[in-house]
C-alpha positions as a LaTeX table, in Angstrom:
\begin{tabular}{lrrr}
\hline
Residue & $x$ (\AA) & $y$ (\AA) & $z$ (\AA) \\
\hline
Unk1 & $-0.08$ & $-0.12$ & 0.07 \\
Unk2 & 1.47 & 3.69 & $-0.85$ \\
Unk3 & 3.21 & 5.50 & 2.25 \\
Unk4 & 2.99 & 8.69 & 1.10 \\
Unk5 & 0.88 & 11.25 & $-1.03$ \\
Unk6 & 3.12 & 11.51 & $-4.47$ \\
Unk7 & 1.66 & 7.47 & $-4.28$ \\
Unk8 & $-1.12$ & 7.67 & $-5.21$ \\
Unk9 & $-2.05$ & 5.95 & $-7.56$ \\
Unk10 & $-4.90$ & 3.96 & $-9.43$ \\
Unk11 & $-4.11$ & 1.17 & $-12.57$ \\
Unk12 & $-7.69$ & 1.29 & $-14.19$ \\
Unk13 & $-8.95$ & 1.39 & $-17.41$ \\
Unk14 & $-10.29$ & 4.39 & $-19.39$ \\
Unk15 & $-13.31$ & 5.42 & $-21.30$ \\
Unk16 & $-14.13$ & 8.85 & $-23.25$ \\
Unk17 & $-17.63$ & 10.48 & $-22.59$ \\
Unk18 & $-20.10$ & 8.91 & $-24.45$ \\
Unk19 & $-17.61$ & 6.39 & $-25.88$ \\
Unk20 & $-17.27$ & 2.60 & $-25.01$ \\
Unk21 & $-13.39$ & 2.10 & $-26.71$ \\
Unk22 & $-11.19$ & 1.32 & $-23.32$ \\
Unk23 & $-7.87$ & 1.88 & $-23.11$ \\
Unk24 & $-4.74$ & 1.53 & $-20.06$ \\
Unk25 & $-4.81$ & 4.49 & $-17.86$ \\
Unk26 & $-3.90$ & 5.32 & $-14.19$ \\
Unk27 & $-5.44$ & 7.87 & $-12.10$ \\
Unk28 & $-2.79$ & 9.66 & $-9.91$ \\
Unk29 & $-3.68$ & 12.18 & $-7.01$ \\
Unk30 & $-1.82$ & 15.40 & $-7.12$ \\
Unk31 & $-1.52$ & 17.16 & $-3.99$ \\
Unk32 & $-1.88$ & 20.32 & $-3.72$ \\
Unk33 & $-1.29$ & 20.78 & 0.01 \\
Unk34 & 0.92 & 18.36 & 1.85 \\
Unk35 & $-0.99$ & 18.30 & 5.72 \\
Unk36 & $-4.10$ & 18.47 & 4.19 \\
Unk37 & $-5.32$ & 14.31 & 2.79 \\
Unk38 & $-8.73$ & 15.19 & 1.88 \\
Unk39 & $-7.03$ & 18.53 & $-1.27$ \\
Unk40 & $-5.88$ & 17.69 & $-4.37$ \\
Unk41 & $-5.84$ & 17.12 & $-8.01$ \\
Unk42 & $-7.21$ & 13.54 & $-10.01$ \\
Unk43 & $-4.56$ & 13.12 & $-13.51$ \\
Unk44 & $-6.01$ & 10.66 & $-15.66$ \\
Unk45 & $-2.76$ & 9.47 & $-17.28$ \\
Unk46 & $-2.34$ & 7.15 & $-20.14$ \\
Unk47 & 0.36 & 4.63 & $-20.55$ \\
Unk48 & 2.26 & 7.15 & $-22.89$ \\
Unk49 & 2.32 & 9.38 & $-19.96$ \\
Unk50 & $-0.46$ & 11.71 & $-21.87$ \\
Unk51 & $-2.78$ & 13.37 & $-19.64$ \\
Unk52 & $-6.09$ & 12.36 & $-20.56$ \\
Unk53 & $-8.45$ & 14.63 & $-18.28$ \\
Unk54 & $-7.92$ & 16.37 & $-14.73$ \\
Unk55 & $-10.51$ & 17.86 & $-11.86$ \\
Unk56 & $-10.14$ & 18.33 & $-8.49$ \\
Unk57 & $-10.69$ & 15.43 & $-5.95$ \\
Unk58 & $-14.07$ & 16.71 & $-4.59$ \\
Unk59 & $-15.18$ & 16.99 & $-7.88$ \\
Unk60 & $-15.00$ & 13.58 & $-9.12$ \\
Unk61 & $-17.94$ & 11.03 & $-8.46$ \\
Unk62 & $-17.50$ & 8.17 & $-7.00$ \\
Unk63 & $-19.14$ & 5.15 & $-7.14$ \\
Unk64 & $-20.23$ & 3.10 & $-3.97$ \\
Unk65 & $-18.94$ & $-0.64$ & $-4.24$ \\
Unk66 & $-20.22$ & $-3.17$ & $-5.26$ \\
Unk67 & $-19.54$ & $-6.40$ & $-4.14$ \\
Unk68 & $-16.15$ & $-7.49$ & $-6.06$ \\
Unk69 & $-17.60$ & $-5.79$ & $-9.10$ \\
Unk70 & $-14.94$ & $-2.37$ & $-10.41$ \\
Unk71 & $-14.75$ & 0.51 & $-9.03$ \\
Unk72 & $-16.44$ & 3.64 & $-10.66$ \\
Unk73 & $-15.72$ & 7.11 & $-10.56$ \\
Unk74 & $-16.64$ & 9.56 & $-13.49$ \\
Unk75 & $-15.04$ & 13.26 & $-14.13$ \\
Unk76 & $-16.95$ & 16.39 & $-14.55$ \\
Unk77 & $-16.81$ & 16.01 & $-18.59$ \\
Unk78 & $-18.20$ & 12.22 & $-18.57$ \\
Unk79 & $-15.30$ & 10.51 & $-18.52$ \\
Unk80 & $-14.84$ & 6.83 & $-17.40$ \\
Unk81 & $-12.36$ & 5.43 & $-15.06$ \\
Unk82 & $-12.65$ & 1.40 & $-13.51$ \\
Unk83 & $-9.92$ & $-0.05$ & $-11.23$ \\
Unk84 & $-10.06$ & $-3.32$ & $-9.48$ \\
Unk85 & $-7.89$ & $-1.95$ & $-6.78$ \\
Unk86 & $-10.68$ & $-1.70$ & $-3.84$ \\
Unk87 & $-7.84$ & $-1.11$ & $-1.14$ \\
Unk88 & $-6.16$ & 1.78 & $-3.31$ \\
Unk89 & $-9.53$ & 3.93 & $-3.80$ \\
Unk90 & $-9.79$ & 3.46 & $-0.25$ \\
Unk91 & $-6.80$ & 4.83 & 0.25 \\
Unk92 & $-7.31$ & 7.76 & $-2.11$ \\
Unk93 & $-10.60$ & 9.09 & $-1.23$ \\
Unk94 & $-11.46$ & 7.57 & 1.76 \\
Unk95 & $-13.53$ & 5.36 & 3.55 \\
Unk96 & $-16.96$ & 6.41 & 3.84 \\
Unk97 & $-20.22$ & 3.71 & 4.42 \\
Unk98 & $-20.53$ & 2.54 & 1.61 \\
Unk99 & $-17.41$ & 1.37 & 2.41 \\
Unk100 & $-17.16$ & $-0.60$ & 5.77 \\
Unk101 & $-20.71$ & $-1.99$ & 4.24 \\
Unk102 & $-18.40$ & $-3.27$ & 1.10 \\
Unk103 & $-15.63$ & $-4.57$ & 3.82 \\
Unk104 & $-18.66$ & $-6.26$ & 5.60 \\
Unk105 & $-19.66$ & $-8.56$ & 2.66 \\
Unk106 & $-16.41$ & $-10.13$ & 1.88 \\
Unk107 & $-16.10$ & $-13.36$ & 3.43 \\
Unk108 & $-14.75$ & $-13.33$ & 6.89 \\
Unk109 & $-14.92$ & $-15.40$ & 9.81 \\
Unk110 & $-16.93$ & $-13.33$ & 11.59 \\
Unk111 & $-19.45$ & $-13.68$ & 8.87 \\
Unk112 & $-20.26$ & $-17.51$ & 10.32 \\
Unk113 & $-20.61$ & $-15.64$ & 14.01 \\
Unk114 & $-23.16$ & $-12.84$ & 12.06 \\
Unk115 & $-25.04$ & $-15.49$ & 10.30 \\
Unk116 & $-25.83$ & $-17.57$ & 12.64 \\
Unk117 & $-27.00$ & $-14.56$ & 14.84 \\
Unk118 & $-29.25$ & $-13.74$ & 12.05 \\
Unk119 & $-30.42$ & $-17.33$ & 12.34 \\
Unk120 & $-31.65$ & $-17.11$ & 15.97 \\
Unk121 & $-33.24$ & $-13.46$ & 16.13 \\
Unk122 & $-34.53$ & $-14.87$ & 13.84 \\
Unk123 & $-36.21$ & $-17.89$ & 15.35 \\
Unk124 & $-36.34$ & $-16.12$ & 18.74 \\
Unk125 & $-38.58$ & $-13.74$ & 17.21 \\
Unk126 & $-40.74$ & $-16.53$ & 15.12 \\
Unk127 & $-40.35$ & $-18.39$ & 18.46 \\
Unk128 & $-41.69$ & $-15.48$ & 20.68 \\
Unk129 & $-42.62$ & $-12.14$ & 19.36 \\
Unk130 & $-44.69$ & $-13.42$ & 15.97 \\
Unk131 & $-47.77$ & $-13.78$ & 18.76 \\
Unk132 & $-48.03$ & $-10.30$ & 19.42 \\
Unk133 & $-46.69$ & $-9.09$ & 16.17 \\
Unk134 & $-49.92$ & $-10.51$ & 14.85 \\
Unk135 & $-52.53$ & $-9.70$ & 17.22 \\
Unk136 & $-51.05$ & $-5.65$ & 16.59 \\
Unk137 & $-51.16$ & $-6.22$ & 12.52 \\
Unk138 & $-54.53$ & $-7.28$ & 13.42 \\
Unk139 & $-55.38$ & $-4.52$ & 15.70 \\
Unk140 & $-53.85$ & $-1.88$ & 13.08 \\
Unk141 & $-55.69$ & $-3.78$ & 9.95 \\
Unk142 & $-58.23$ & $-1.27$ & 8.51 \\
Unk143 & $-61.75$ & $-2.21$ & 7.81 \\
Unk144 & $-61.50$ & $-1.31$ & 3.89 \\
Unk145 & $-58.34$ & $-3.51$ & 3.63 \\
Unk146 & $-59.61$ & $-6.73$ & 4.86 \\
Unk147 & $-62.41$ & $-5.91$ & 2.38 \\
Unk148 & $-61.03$ & $-5.95$ & $-0.39$ \\
Unk149 & $-58.56$ & $-9.50$ & 0.90 \\
Unk150 & $-61.77$ & $-10.88$ & 0.82 \\
Unk151 & $-62.80$ & $-9.31$ & $-2.60$ \\
Unk152 & $-59.14$ & $-10.45$ & $-4.51$ \\
Unk153 & $-60.08$ & $-13.97$ & $-2.82$ \\
Unk154 & $-63.45$ & $-14.47$ & $-4.10$ \\
Unk155 & $-62.76$ & $-12.99$ & $-7.86$ \\
Unk156 & $-59.56$ & $-15.01$ & $-8.22$ \\
Unk157 & $-61.89$ & $-18.61$ & $-6.61$ \\
Unk158 & $-64.79$ & $-17.51$ & $-9.73$ \\
Unk159 & $-61.51$ & $-17.15$ & $-12.26$ \\
Unk160 & $-59.51$ & $-20.10$ & $-11.59$ \\
Unk161 & $-61.50$ & $-22.58$ & $-9.68$ \\
Unk162 & $-65.08$ & $-21.75$ & $-9.21$ \\
Unk163 & $-68.47$ & $-21.70$ & $-11.28$ \\
Unk164 & $-71.27$ & $-19.59$ & $-10.32$ \\
Unk165 & $-73.78$ & $-21.74$ & $-8.05$ \\
Unk166 & $-76.44$ & $-24.11$ & $-9.80$ \\
Unk167 & $-78.76$ & $-24.74$ & $-6.82$ \\
Unk168 & $-82.74$ & $-23.90$ & $-7.30$ \\
Unk169 & $-83.29$ & $-20.05$ & $-5.39$ \\
Unk170 & $-85.88$ & $-21.84$ & $-3.50$ \\
Unk171 & $-82.45$ & $-24.13$ & $-1.97$ \\
Unk172 & $-80.60$ & $-20.99$ & $-1.60$ \\
Unk173 & $-82.91$ & $-19.42$ & 0.73 \\
Unk174 & $-83.93$ & $-22.16$ & 3.39 \\
Unk175 & $-79.89$ & $-21.60$ & 3.29 \\
Unk176 & $-79.44$ & $-18.43$ & 3.73 \\
Unk177 & $-82.96$ & $-18.57$ & 6.73 \\
Unk178 & $-80.42$ & $-20.96$ & 8.42 \\
Unk179 & $-77.53$ & $-18.11$ & 8.31 \\
Unk180 & $-79.67$ & $-15.99$ & 9.07 \\
Unk181 & $-80.95$ & $-17.58$ & 12.61 \\
Unk182 & $-77.45$ & $-18.41$ & 13.12 \\
Unk183 & $-76.58$ & $-15.06$ & 13.20 \\
Unk184 & $-79.94$ & $-14.11$ & 15.30 \\
Unk185 & $-77.81$ & $-15.87$ & 18.04 \\
Unk186 & $-74.62$ & $-13.76$ & 17.98 \\
Unk187 & $-73.51$ & $-10.76$ & 20.52 \\
Unk188 & $-74.22$ & $-7.71$ & 18.51 \\
Unk189 & $-70.88$ & $-6.62$ & 18.04 \\
Unk190 & $-69.98$ & $-9.28$ & 16.81 \\
Unk191 & $-72.12$ & $-8.72$ & 14.03 \\
Unk192 & $-71.41$ & $-5.47$ & 14.35 \\
Unk193 & $-67.38$ & $-5.63$ & 13.84 \\
Unk194 & $-67.68$ & $-8.56$ & 10.60 \\
Unk195 & $-69.28$ & $-7.89$ & 7.24 \\
Unk196 & $-71.23$ & $-12.04$ & 6.96 \\
Unk197 & $-72.02$ & $-12.64$ & 3.70 \\
Unk198 & $-73.70$ & $-16.08$ & 2.72 \\
Unk199 & $-71.73$ & $-17.01$ & $-1.03$ \\
Unk200 & $-72.67$ & $-20.60$ & $-2.35$ \\
Unk201 & $-70.40$ & $-21.45$ & $-5.73$ \\
Unk202 & $-70.23$ & $-25.19$ & $-8.23$ \\
Unk203 & $-67.22$ & $-26.39$ & $-8.48$ \\
Unk204 & $-66.17$ & $-29.79$ & $-8.84$ \\
Unk205 & $-62.25$ & $-29.14$ & $-8.09$ \\
Unk206 & $-63.48$ & $-27.53$ & $-4.53$ \\
Unk207 & $-65.66$ & $-30.28$ & $-4.05$ \\
Unk208 & $-68.05$ & $-30.43$ & $-1.22$ \\
Unk209 & $-66.63$ & $-27.14$ & 0.85 \\
Unk210 & $-67.43$ & $-24.32$ & 2.74 \\
Unk211 & $-64.76$ & $-21.98$ & 4.32 \\
Unk212 & $-64.83$ & $-18.94$ & 6.01 \\
Unk213 & $-62.79$ & $-15.58$ & 4.90 \\
Unk214 & $-60.78$ & $-12.92$ & 6.86 \\
Unk215 & $-63.68$ & $-10.14$ & 6.58 \\
Unk216 & $-66.82$ & $-12.17$ & 7.11 \\
Unk217 & $-67.21$ & $-13.63$ & 3.62 \\
Unk218 & $-68.28$ & $-16.89$ & 4.31 \\
Unk219 & $-68.58$ & $-19.98$ & 0.65 \\
Unk220 & $-70.69$ & $-22.78$ & 0.41 \\
Unk221 & $-70.12$ & $-25.31$ & $-2.38$ \\
Unk222 & $-72.95$ & $-26.73$ & $-4.42$ \\
Unk223 & $-71.53$ & $-29.88$ & $-3.74$ \\
Unk224 & $-71.27$ & $-29.46$ & 0.06 \\
Unk225 & $-75.53$ & $-28.69$ & 0.22 \\
Unk226 & $-76.48$ & $-31.89$ & $-1.99$ \\
Unk227 & $-74.46$ & $-34.35$ & 0.36 \\
Unk228 & $-75.00$ & $-32.44$ & 3.73 \\
Unk229 & $-78.58$ & $-31.83$ & 3.07 \\
Unk230 & $-79.69$ & $-31.66$ & 6.87 \\
Unk231 & $-80.55$ & $-28.39$ & 8.40 \\
Unk232 & $-78.27$ & $-28.79$ & 11.91 \\
Unk233 & $-75.03$ & $-30.28$ & 9.59 \\
Unk234 & $-75.58$ & $-27.05$ & 7.78 \\
Unk235 & $-76.01$ & $-25.14$ & 11.13 \\
Unk236 & $-73.02$ & $-26.59$ & 12.80 \\
Unk237 & $-71.22$ & $-25.78$ & 9.50 \\
Unk238 & $-71.75$ & $-21.72$ & 9.56 \\
Unk239 & $-71.16$ & $-22.00$ & 13.04 \\
Unk240 & $-67.63$ & $-23.38$ & 12.91 \\
Unk241 & $-67.25$ & $-20.67$ & 10.33 \\
Unk242 & $-68.83$ & $-17.39$ & 12.06 \\
Unk243 & $-66.22$ & $-18.88$ & 14.81 \\
Unk244 & $-63.12$ & $-18.34$ & 12.26 \\
Unk245 & $-64.09$ & $-14.73$ & 11.62 \\
Unk246 & $-64.97$ & $-14.15$ & 15.18 \\
Unk247 & $-62.11$ & $-14.91$ & 16.46 \\
Unk248 & $-59.95$ & $-13.83$ & 13.63 \\
Unk249 & $-58.31$ & $-17.25$ & 12.79 \\
Unk250 & $-58.02$ & $-16.03$ & 9.01 \\
Unk251 & $-56.05$ & $-12.77$ & 9.43 \\
Unk252 & $-53.82$ & $-14.93$ & 12.19 \\
Unk253 & $-53.13$ & $-17.04$ & 9.90 \\
Unk254 & $-52.32$ & $-14.51$ & 7.12 \\
Unk255 & $-50.66$ & $-12.05$ & 9.43 \\
Unk256 & $-48.18$ & $-14.93$ & 10.58 \\
Unk257 & $-47.54$ & $-16.50$ & 7.30 \\
Unk258 & $-46.63$ & $-13.24$ & 6.30 \\
Unk259 & $-44.34$ & $-12.27$ & 8.99 \\
Unk260 & $-42.15$ & $-15.72$ & 7.60 \\
Unk261 & $-42.01$ & $-14.21$ & 4.58 \\
Unk262 & $-40.48$ & $-11.19$ & 6.07 \\
Unk263 & $-38.29$ & $-13.14$ & 8.49 \\
Unk264 & $-37.44$ & $-15.26$ & 5.49 \\
Unk265 & $-36.62$ & $-12.70$ & 2.98 \\
Unk266 & $-34.11$ & $-10.62$ & 5.62 \\
Unk267 & $-32.39$ & $-14.22$ & 5.26 \\
Unk268 & $-32.80$ & $-14.57$ & 1.30 \\
Unk269 & $-33.46$ & $-11.26$ & $-0.04$ \\
Unk270 & $-36.87$ & $-10.15$ & $-1.76$ \\
Unk271 & $-38.88$ & $-12.88$ & $-3.37$ \\
Unk272 & $-41.71$ & $-11.33$ & $-5.04$ \\
Unk273 & $-45.07$ & $-8.82$ & $-4.47$ \\
Unk274 & $-46.20$ & $-10.79$ & $-2.18$ \\
Unk275 & $-48.43$ & $-7.55$ & $-0.44$ \\
Unk276 & $-49.77$ & $-6.62$ & $-4.07$ \\
Unk277 & $-50.86$ & $-10.53$ & $-4.99$ \\
Unk278 & $-52.87$ & $-11.12$ & $-1.45$ \\
Unk279 & $-54.77$ & $-7.46$ & $-1.36$ \\
Unk280 & $-55.76$ & $-7.43$ & $-5.04$ \\
Unk281 & $-56.21$ & $-11.37$ & $-5.86$ \\
Unk282 & $-55.80$ & $-13.15$ & $-2.91$ \\
Unk283 & $-53.46$ & $-15.68$ & $-3.63$ \\
Unk284 & $-51.43$ & $-16.09$ & $-0.54$ \\
Unk285 & $-54.50$ & $-16.63$ & 1.50 \\
Unk286 & $-55.89$ & $-19.13$ & $-0.56$ \\
Unk287 & $-52.72$ & $-21.53$ & 0.20 \\
Unk288 & $-53.34$ & $-21.09$ & 3.66 \\
Unk289 & $-54.98$ & $-23.67$ & 6.43 \\
Unk290 & $-56.36$ & $-23.74$ & 9.73 \\
Unk291 & $-53.70$ & $-25.33$ & 12.45 \\
Unk292 & $-54.96$ & $-27.73$ & 15.09 \\
Unk293 & $-55.88$ & $-25.40$ & 17.43 \\
Unk294 & $-57.66$ & $-23.07$ & 15.25 \\
Unk295 & $-59.89$ & $-25.99$ & 14.08 \\
Unk296 & $-60.70$ & $-27.27$ & 17.49 \\
Unk297 & $-61.41$ & $-23.38$ & 18.72 \\
Unk298 & $-63.94$ & $-22.95$ & 15.20 \\
Unk299 & $-65.91$ & $-26.35$ & 16.38 \\
Unk300 & $-66.67$ & $-25.38$ & 19.93 \\
Unk301 & $-67.28$ & $-21.95$ & 18.73 \\
Unk302 & $-70.23$ & $-23.66$ & 16.55 \\
Unk303 & $-71.53$ & $-25.94$ & 18.96 \\
Unk304 & $-72.29$ & $-23.66$ & 20.98 \\
Unk305 & $-73.48$ & $-21.12$ & 18.81 \\
Unk306 & $-75.78$ & $-23.98$ & 17.10 \\
Unk307 & $-77.28$ & $-24.98$ & 20.39 \\
Unk308 & $-77.78$ & $-21.53$ & 21.55 \\
Unk309 & $-79.68$ & $-20.91$ & 17.73 \\
Unk310 & $-81.92$ & $-23.64$ & 18.52 \\
Unk311 & $-80.48$ & $-25.96$ & 16.37 \\
Unk312 & $-78.98$ & $-29.84$ & 17.11 \\
Unk313 & $-75.13$ & $-29.64$ & 17.82 \\
Unk314 & $-74.54$ & $-33.05$ & 17.64 \\
Unk315 & $-74.91$ & $-32.75$ & 13.99 \\
Unk316 & $-71.48$ & $-31.83$ & 13.25 \\
Unk317 & $-70.58$ & $-35.12$ & 15.17 \\
Unk318 & $-72.88$ & $-37.01$ & 12.78 \\
Unk319 & $-71.36$ & $-34.91$ & 9.74 \\
Unk320 & $-68.29$ & $-36.48$ & 10.47 \\
Unk321 & $-69.07$ & $-40.12$ & 10.57 \\
Unk322 & $-70.87$ & $-39.42$ & 7.22 \\
Unk323 & $-67.76$ & $-38.23$ & 5.71 \\
Unk324 & $-66.55$ & $-40.42$ & 2.78 \\
Unk325 & $-63.72$ & $-42.95$ & 3.66 \\
Unk326 & $-61.34$ & $-40.98$ & 1.18 \\
Unk327 & $-61.52$ & $-38.15$ & 2.54 \\
Unk328 & $-60.30$ & $-39.43$ & 6.03 \\
Unk329 & $-56.81$ & $-37.45$ & 6.80 \\
Unk330 & $-56.85$ & $-36.45$ & 2.94 \\
Unk331 & $-55.99$ & $-32.44$ & 2.92 \\
Unk332 & $-58.81$ & $-31.11$ & 0.49 \\
Unk333 & $-58.34$ & $-26.64$ & $-0.57$ \\
Unk334 & $-59.01$ & $-24.57$ & 2.12 \\
Unk335 & $-60.01$ & $-27.33$ & 3.60 \\
Unk336 & $-61.58$ & $-26.38$ & 7.49 \\
Unk337 & $-63.16$ & $-29.50$ & 8.27 \\
Unk338 & $-60.74$ & $-32.67$ & 8.38 \\
Unk339 & $-61.96$ & $-35.33$ & 9.20 \\
Unk340 & $-59.92$ & $-37.61$ & 11.69 \\
Unk341 & $-61.12$ & $-40.10$ & 14.89 \\
Unk342 & $-59.62$ & $-37.50$ & 17.04 \\
Unk343 & $-61.47$ & $-34.58$ & 16.53 \\
Unk344 & $-64.59$ & $-36.73$ & 16.03 \\
Unk345 & $-63.98$ & $-37.79$ & 19.86 \\
Unk346 & $-63.55$ & $-34.10$ & 20.81 \\
Unk347 & $-67.23$ & $-32.90$ & 19.82 \\
Unk348 & $-68.63$ & $-35.79$ & 21.52 \\
Unk349 & $-66.95$ & $-35.01$ & 24.90 \\
Unk350 & $-67.78$ & $-31.07$ & 24.39 \\
Unk351 & $-71.38$ & $-31.74$ & 23.72 \\
Unk352 & $-71.77$ & $-34.40$ & 26.13 \\
Unk353 & $-69.77$ & $-32.11$ & 29.05 \\
Unk354 & $-70.62$ & $-28.30$ & 28.34 \\
Unk355 & $-73.94$ & $-28.53$ & 26.51 \\
Unk356 & $-75.43$ & $-30.84$ & 28.04 \\
\hline
\end{tabular}
């Protein structure tokens, strides 16, 4: 490394203004004061010793470092100079915040410790802080955003997976009457907080299914109504889906997934315009499923609500008994009713202990 101001020079390549013609050259700092290192004139000299350009040091534009790429400097007239000598650039122009960042980017044993610390920090956030962050995000989410999530998800469904319902109008009205009776058993505050709506869709790909979106939109497929026509069964499933909305399970799953996305991007960088995708199309929401805890809470909520509304809550257990064998333990698209013996036992135990 040079140790005198007169020795401060860089070897590299230069390009005339507006030209791709390259030639070897040296950039030399010519001091104007022996006591002020930051002063001086920068000369650009070709291989034959001819001066190609000259400018005060302060007027030379030095681009920030980018990995191992050559450092670029621009003269006021547009002439470019590039050099691979990162150390020499710092010796002449000093270390700025970009140089410090560039130094941290270089491989060093400390990177192992930094990487491990990053993983530990992200795990701690995921394990202990994510729940609080999710709760805060839900509290701060304006209602128009939640409504847009519902609309976007329905639009995506209609484009990709569902068709207009073919249920007879009379049958739709019968199910809507059950829906209204179930809403009548809800506390007024819950009704005011959520814009509950019932929708019907036909879909061979989704099959017999029902699901709730965060804003209060509840969707039944025609296949579900046809497979399970019993009013009490429909009521208990409506109650289950209302439970997901009231307890904000959809938003919790959404923000947990979003939080995980941001934690991953902290390690791996940007992975796509997720927020725009979710808010405008709802694609990410369609890929979420409820946790076992959420399912248990929604089951219990639906059982209590259907009982309060005058329906037979044991119909939910009957529904699981009637599910085709092929559906037991098999995940379905947005399935909120996973069929398994443990869940059936939990429903029967809750009815016996809490509702009888």
